Coordinates of C-alpha atoms in Angstrom, one line a residue:
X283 CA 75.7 125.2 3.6
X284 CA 74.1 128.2 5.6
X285 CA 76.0 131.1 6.9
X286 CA 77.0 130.5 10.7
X287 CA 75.0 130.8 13.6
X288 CA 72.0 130.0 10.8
X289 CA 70.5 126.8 12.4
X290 CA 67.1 125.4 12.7
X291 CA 65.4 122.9 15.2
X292 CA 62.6 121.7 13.0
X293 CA 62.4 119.8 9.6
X294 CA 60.4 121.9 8.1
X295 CA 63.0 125.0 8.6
X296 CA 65.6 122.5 7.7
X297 CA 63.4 122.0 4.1
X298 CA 62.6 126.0 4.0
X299 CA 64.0 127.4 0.7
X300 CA 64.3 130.9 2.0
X301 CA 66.2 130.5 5.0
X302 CA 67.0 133.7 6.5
X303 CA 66.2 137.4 6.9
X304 CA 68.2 139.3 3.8
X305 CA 67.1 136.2 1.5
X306 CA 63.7 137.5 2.4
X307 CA 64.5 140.9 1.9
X308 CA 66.2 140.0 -1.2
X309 CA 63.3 138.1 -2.7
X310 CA 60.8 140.7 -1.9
X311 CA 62.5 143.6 -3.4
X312 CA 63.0 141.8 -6.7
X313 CA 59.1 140.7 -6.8
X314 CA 58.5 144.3 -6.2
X315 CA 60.6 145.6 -9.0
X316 CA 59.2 143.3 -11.3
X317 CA 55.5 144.0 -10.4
X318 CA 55.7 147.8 -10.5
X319 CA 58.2 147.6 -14.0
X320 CA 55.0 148.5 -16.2
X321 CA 54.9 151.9 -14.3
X322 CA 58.2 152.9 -14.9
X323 CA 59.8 150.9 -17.9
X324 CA 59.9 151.7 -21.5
X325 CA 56.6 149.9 -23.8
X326 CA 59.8 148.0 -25.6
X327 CA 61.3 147.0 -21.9
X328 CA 57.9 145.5 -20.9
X329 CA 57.0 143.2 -24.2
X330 CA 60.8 141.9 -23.7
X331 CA 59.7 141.6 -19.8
X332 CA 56.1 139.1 -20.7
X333 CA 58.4 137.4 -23.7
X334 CA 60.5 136.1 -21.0
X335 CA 58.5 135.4 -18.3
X336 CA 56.1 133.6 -20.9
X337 CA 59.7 131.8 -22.3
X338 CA 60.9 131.0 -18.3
X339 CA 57.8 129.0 -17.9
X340 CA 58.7 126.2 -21.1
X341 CA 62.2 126.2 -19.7
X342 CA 61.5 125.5 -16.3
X343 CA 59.2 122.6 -17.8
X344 CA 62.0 121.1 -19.7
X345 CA 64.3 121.7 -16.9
X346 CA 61.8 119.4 -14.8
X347 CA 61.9 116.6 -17.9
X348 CA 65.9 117.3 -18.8
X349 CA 67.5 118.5 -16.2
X350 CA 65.8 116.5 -12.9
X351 CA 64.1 113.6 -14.8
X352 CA 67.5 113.4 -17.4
X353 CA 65.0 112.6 -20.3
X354 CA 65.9 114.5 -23.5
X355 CA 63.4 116.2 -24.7
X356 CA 63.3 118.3 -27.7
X357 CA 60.1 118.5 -28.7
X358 CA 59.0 121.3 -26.1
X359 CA 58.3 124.0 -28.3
X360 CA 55.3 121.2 -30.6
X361 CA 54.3 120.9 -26.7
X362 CA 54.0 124.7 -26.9
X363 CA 52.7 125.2 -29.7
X364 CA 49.3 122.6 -28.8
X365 CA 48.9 124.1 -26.1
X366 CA 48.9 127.3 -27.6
X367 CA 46.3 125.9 -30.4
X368 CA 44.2 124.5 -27.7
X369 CA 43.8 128.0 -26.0
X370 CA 43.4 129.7 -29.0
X371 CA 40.3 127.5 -29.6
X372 CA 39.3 128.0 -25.8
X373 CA 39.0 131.5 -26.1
X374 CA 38.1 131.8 -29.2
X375 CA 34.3 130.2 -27.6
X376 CA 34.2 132.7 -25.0
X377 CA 36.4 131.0 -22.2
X378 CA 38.1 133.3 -19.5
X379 CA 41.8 133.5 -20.4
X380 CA 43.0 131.1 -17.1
X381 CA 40.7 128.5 -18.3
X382 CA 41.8 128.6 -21.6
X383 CA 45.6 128.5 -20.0
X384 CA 44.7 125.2 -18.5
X385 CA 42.9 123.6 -20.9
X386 CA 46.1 124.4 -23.2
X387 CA 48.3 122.7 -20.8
X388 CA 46.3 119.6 -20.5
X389 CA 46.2 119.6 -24.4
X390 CA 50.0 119.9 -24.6
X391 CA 50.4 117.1 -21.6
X392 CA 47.8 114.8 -23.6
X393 CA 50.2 115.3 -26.2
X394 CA 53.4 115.3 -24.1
X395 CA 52.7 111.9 -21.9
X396 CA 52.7 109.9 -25.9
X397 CA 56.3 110.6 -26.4
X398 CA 57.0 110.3 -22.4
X399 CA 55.8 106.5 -23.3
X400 CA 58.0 105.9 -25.7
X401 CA 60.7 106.6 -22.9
X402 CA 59.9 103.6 -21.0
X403 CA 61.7 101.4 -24.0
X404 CA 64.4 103.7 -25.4
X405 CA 66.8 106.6 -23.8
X406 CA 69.8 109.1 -25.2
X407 CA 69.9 109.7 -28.6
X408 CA 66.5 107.7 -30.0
X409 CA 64.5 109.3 -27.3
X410 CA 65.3 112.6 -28.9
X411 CA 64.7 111.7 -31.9
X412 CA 61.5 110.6 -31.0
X413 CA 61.1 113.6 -28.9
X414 CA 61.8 115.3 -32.6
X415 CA 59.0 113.4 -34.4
X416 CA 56.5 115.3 -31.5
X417 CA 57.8 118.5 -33.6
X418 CA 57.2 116.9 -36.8
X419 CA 53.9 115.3 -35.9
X420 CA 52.4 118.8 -34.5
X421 CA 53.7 120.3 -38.1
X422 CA 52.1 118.1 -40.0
X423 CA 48.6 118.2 -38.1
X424 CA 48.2 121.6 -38.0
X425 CA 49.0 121.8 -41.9
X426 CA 47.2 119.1 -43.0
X427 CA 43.9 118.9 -41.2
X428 CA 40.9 120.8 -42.2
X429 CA 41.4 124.4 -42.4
X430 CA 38.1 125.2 -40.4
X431 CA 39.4 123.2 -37.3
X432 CA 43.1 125.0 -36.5
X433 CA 43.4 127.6 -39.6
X434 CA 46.1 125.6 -41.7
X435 CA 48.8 127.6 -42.8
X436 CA 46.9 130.8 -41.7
X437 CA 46.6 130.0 -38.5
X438 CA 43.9 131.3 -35.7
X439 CA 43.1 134.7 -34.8
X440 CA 42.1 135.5 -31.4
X441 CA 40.0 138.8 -31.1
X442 CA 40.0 139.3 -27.0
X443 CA 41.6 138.0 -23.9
X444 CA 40.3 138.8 -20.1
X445 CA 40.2 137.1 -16.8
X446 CA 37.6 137.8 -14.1
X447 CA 36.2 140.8 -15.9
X448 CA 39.9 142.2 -16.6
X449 CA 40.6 142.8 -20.7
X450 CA 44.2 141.5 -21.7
X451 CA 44.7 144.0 -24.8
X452 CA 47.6 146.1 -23.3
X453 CA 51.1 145.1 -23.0
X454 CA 50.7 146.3 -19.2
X455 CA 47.8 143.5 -18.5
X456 CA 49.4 140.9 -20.5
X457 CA 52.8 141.8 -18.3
X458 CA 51.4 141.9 -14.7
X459 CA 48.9 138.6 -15.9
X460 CA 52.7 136.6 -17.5
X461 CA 54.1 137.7 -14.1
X462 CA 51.6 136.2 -11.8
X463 CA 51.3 132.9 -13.7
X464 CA 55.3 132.9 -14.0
X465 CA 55.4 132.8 -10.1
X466 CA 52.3 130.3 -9.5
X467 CA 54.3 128.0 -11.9
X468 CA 57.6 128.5 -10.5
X469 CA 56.5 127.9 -7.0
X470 CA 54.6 124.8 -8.4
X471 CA 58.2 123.7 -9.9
X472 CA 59.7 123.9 -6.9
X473 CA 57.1 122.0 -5.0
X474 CA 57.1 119.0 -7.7
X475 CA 60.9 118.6 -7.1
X476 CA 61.1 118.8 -3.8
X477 CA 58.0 116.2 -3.0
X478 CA 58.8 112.4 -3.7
X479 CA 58.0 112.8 -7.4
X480 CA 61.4 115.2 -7.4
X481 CA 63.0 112.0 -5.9
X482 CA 62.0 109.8 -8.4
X483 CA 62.9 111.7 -11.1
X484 CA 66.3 112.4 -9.9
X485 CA 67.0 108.2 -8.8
X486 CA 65.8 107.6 -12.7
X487 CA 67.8 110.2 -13.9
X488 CA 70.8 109.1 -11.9
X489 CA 70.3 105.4 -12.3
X490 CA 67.3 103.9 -14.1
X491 CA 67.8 100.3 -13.0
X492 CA 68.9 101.0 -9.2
X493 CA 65.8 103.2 -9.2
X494 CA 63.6 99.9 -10.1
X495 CA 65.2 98.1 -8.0
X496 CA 64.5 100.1 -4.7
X497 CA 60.7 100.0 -6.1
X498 CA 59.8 103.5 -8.4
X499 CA 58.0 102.4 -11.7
X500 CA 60.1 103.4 -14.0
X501 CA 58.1 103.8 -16.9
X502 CA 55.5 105.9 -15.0
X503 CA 58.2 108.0 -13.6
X504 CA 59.7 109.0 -17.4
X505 CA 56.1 109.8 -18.0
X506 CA 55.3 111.2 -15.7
X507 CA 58.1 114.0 -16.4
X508 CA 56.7 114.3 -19.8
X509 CA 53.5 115.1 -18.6
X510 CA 54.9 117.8 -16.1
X511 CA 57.2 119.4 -18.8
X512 CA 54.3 119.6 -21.6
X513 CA 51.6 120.8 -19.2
X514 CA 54.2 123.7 -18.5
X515 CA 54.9 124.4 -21.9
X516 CA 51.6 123.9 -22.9
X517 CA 50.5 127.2 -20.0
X518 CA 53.6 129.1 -21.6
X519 CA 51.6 128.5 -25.6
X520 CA 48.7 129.6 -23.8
X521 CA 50.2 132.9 -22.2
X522 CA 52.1 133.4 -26.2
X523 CA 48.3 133.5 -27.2
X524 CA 47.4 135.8 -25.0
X525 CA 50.3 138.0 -25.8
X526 CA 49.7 138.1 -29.8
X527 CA 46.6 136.8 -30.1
X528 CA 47.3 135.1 -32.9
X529 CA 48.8 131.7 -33.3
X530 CA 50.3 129.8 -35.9
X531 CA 52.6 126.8 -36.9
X532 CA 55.9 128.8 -38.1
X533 CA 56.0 130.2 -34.4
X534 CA 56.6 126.9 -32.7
X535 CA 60.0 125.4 -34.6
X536 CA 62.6 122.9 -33.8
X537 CA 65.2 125.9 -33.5
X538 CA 62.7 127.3 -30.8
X539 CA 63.2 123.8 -28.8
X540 CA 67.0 124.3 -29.2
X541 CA 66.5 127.9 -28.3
X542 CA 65.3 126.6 -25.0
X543 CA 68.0 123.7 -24.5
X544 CA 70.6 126.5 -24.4
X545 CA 69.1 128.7 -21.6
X546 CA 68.8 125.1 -19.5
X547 CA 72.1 124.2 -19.7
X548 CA 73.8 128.0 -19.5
X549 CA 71.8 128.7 -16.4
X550 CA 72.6 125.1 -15.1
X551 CA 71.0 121.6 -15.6
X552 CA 68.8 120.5 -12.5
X553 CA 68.0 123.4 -10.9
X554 CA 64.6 125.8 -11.0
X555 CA 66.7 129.2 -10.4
X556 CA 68.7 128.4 -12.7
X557 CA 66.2 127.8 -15.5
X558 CA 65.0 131.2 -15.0
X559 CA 68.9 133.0 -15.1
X560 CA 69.5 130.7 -18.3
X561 CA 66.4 132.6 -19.9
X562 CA 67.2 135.8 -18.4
X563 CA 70.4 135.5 -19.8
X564 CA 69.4 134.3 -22.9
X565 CA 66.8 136.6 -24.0
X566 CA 68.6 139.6 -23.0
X567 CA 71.7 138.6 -25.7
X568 CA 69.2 138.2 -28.5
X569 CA 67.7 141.2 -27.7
X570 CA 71.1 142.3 -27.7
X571 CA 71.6 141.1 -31.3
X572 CA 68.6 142.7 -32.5
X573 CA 69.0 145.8 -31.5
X574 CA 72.6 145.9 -32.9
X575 CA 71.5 144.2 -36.3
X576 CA 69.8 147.3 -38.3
X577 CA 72.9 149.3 -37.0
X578 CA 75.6 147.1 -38.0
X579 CA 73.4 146.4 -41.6
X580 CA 73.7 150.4 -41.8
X581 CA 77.8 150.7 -41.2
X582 CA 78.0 148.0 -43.8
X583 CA 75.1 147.7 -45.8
X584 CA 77.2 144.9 -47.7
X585 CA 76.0 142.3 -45.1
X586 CA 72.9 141.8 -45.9
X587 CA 69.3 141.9 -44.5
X588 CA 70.0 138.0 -43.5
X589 CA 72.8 139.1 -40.7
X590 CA 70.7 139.7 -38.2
X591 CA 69.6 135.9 -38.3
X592 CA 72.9 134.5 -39.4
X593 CA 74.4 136.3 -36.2
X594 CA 71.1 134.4 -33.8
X595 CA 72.6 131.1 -35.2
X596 CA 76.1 132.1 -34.4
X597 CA 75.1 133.2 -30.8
X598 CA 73.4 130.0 -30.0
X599 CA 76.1 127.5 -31.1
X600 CA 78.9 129.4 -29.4
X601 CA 76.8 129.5 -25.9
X602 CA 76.4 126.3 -26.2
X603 CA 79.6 125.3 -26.6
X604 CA 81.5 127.6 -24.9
X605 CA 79.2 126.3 -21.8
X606 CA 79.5 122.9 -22.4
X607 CA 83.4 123.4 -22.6
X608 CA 84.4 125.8 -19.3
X609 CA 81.2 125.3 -17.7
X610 CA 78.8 122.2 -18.1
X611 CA 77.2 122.8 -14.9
X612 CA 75.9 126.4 -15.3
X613 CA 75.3 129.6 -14.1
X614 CA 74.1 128.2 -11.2
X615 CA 76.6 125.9 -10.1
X616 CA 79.1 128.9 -10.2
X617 CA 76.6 130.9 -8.5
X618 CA 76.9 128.1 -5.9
X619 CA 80.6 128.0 -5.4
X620 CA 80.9 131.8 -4.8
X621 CA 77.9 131.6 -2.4
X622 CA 79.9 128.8 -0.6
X623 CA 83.3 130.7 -0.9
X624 CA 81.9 133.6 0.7
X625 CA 80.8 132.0 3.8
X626 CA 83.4 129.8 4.5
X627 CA 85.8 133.2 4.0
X628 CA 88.2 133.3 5.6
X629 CA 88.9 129.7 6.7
X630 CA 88.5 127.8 3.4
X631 CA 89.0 124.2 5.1

């Protein structure tokens, strides 16, 4: 619903997702904020700034698998993690740092469209659990082959990063690099769901028989979502890489995957904005919880060193179900409502 006297007299300005002037404006001045942050935010402001944008881009590929193709998925962070190990190898002989990114994410979609398979035959709660072996599977891998290959427990150490030329070793580089593959990927996002492989995934997600019947292969459709979602988490292992340059099982978990689950569904299934508020949101209340922990541990030292973890857990299950219970449709879909509300005002028939 656009404000009035905003009309258009072609499809393609019908289609447009930025459909008017302070939209534009809007959009433009937060790019700029976020490009020129290294310059005038705190060393601590712009790791937490790269940790999210690196997180937003896993999200938005399980919001492409969950939240548009409606196929549970909770293996994303195993995607991650293989996609991670596969760009740790890359650069590790010498590849530029973008290369390495993709030959991560076709790793982790390699990876990704095995499980997406298995969602051809089974749906709800067996395809998570199956989506959980993926975790289990990448665990036991990485442990158990040879130690020369992917470093075993130790995992891999990475000594440099750069792209054309430009060295990755500064939080400012590995910032403005997160924040241009961030955008790339989100603008891919949105052109996936809007083209007719958006379609398909929302007719299977709505109706998996009806959507067979009007002619979309079903099976190639679930998998197809797998693929997308582990080719994006696979770029986000990638980008971890070139953040720490280190990589190594224990930071790829199953709480990780339910880490990213929450920031879907608090910034609102099926929608690519959202996705990025949920993380926003997300990462800024752990933060939150960090910094507060070594205070609250020195008011009363009985607590414990554990509290700062304890209170993670606590977090997460009381977003989740606090969302679930006043708002199971987001962020977003209030974000909606008020956008409608105010343009309507102040004839709300």
């Amino acid at each position: 619903m656009d404000p009035s006297g905003i009309f258009f007299t072609s499809h393609a300005g019908d289609r447009s997702l930025i459909r008017t002037r302070p939209q534009w404006a809007c959009l433009i001045a937060l790019l700029f904020v976020l490009a020129t942050a290294p310059w005038w935010a705190s060393d601590r402001w712009v790791s937490i700034g790269y940790t999210t944008f690196i997180t937003a881009v896993a999200v938005i590929g399980l919001q492409i698998c969950t939240g548009y193709a409606g196929q549970i998925n909770l293996g994303q962070s195993a995607f991650m993690g293989v996609g991670a190990y596969g760009a740790a190898l890359a650069m590790s002989a010498g590849w530029d740092a973008l290369a390495a990114l993709l030959i991560g994410g076709m790793g982790a979609a390699l990876f990704g469209v095995m499980f997406g398979l298995t969602a051809a035959r089974i749906k709800g709660f067996y395809l998570a659990l199956t989506t959980i072996a993926a975790q289990a599977l990448f665990h036991f891998l990485v442990l158990n082959l040879p130690q020369a290959w992917l470093g075993g427990a130790g995992g891999l150490h990475v000594e440099s990063a750069t792209t054309f030329g430009i060295s990755l070793n500064n939080d400012r580089a590995i910032y403005w690099f997160s924040f241009i593959v961030l955008v790339v990927m989100t603008a891919g996002a949105f052109g996936i769901v809007r083209s007719r492989h958006g379609r398909s995934f929302e007719a299977v997600r709505d109706d998996d028989v009806a959507a067979g019947m009007m002619g979309i292969p079903v099976a190639a459709t679930k998998a197809r979502a797998f693929l997308v979602s582990a080719f994006y988490a696979g770029v986000a292992g990638g980008l971890w890489v070139v953040a720490l340059r280190h990589v190594s099982v224990e930071q790829f978990t199953l709480f990780n995957a339910i880490w990213m689950i929450a920031m879907m569904i608090v910034g609102g299934l099926g929608s690519i904005v959202g996705a990025l508020i949920g993380t926003v949101l997300i990462q800024l209340a752990r933060e939150g919880v960090t910094s507060l922990g070594p205070s609250v541990i020195q008011w009363v030292p009985a607590v414990g060193q554990d509290f700062v973890f304890a209170a993670m857990n606590v977090l997460l299950g009381t977003v989740i179900i606090l969302f679930l219970l006043f708002e199971p449709k987001g962020v977003m879909h209030r974000i909606n409502i008020s956008k409608k509300a105010y343009r309507l005002w102040p004839f709300p028939y």
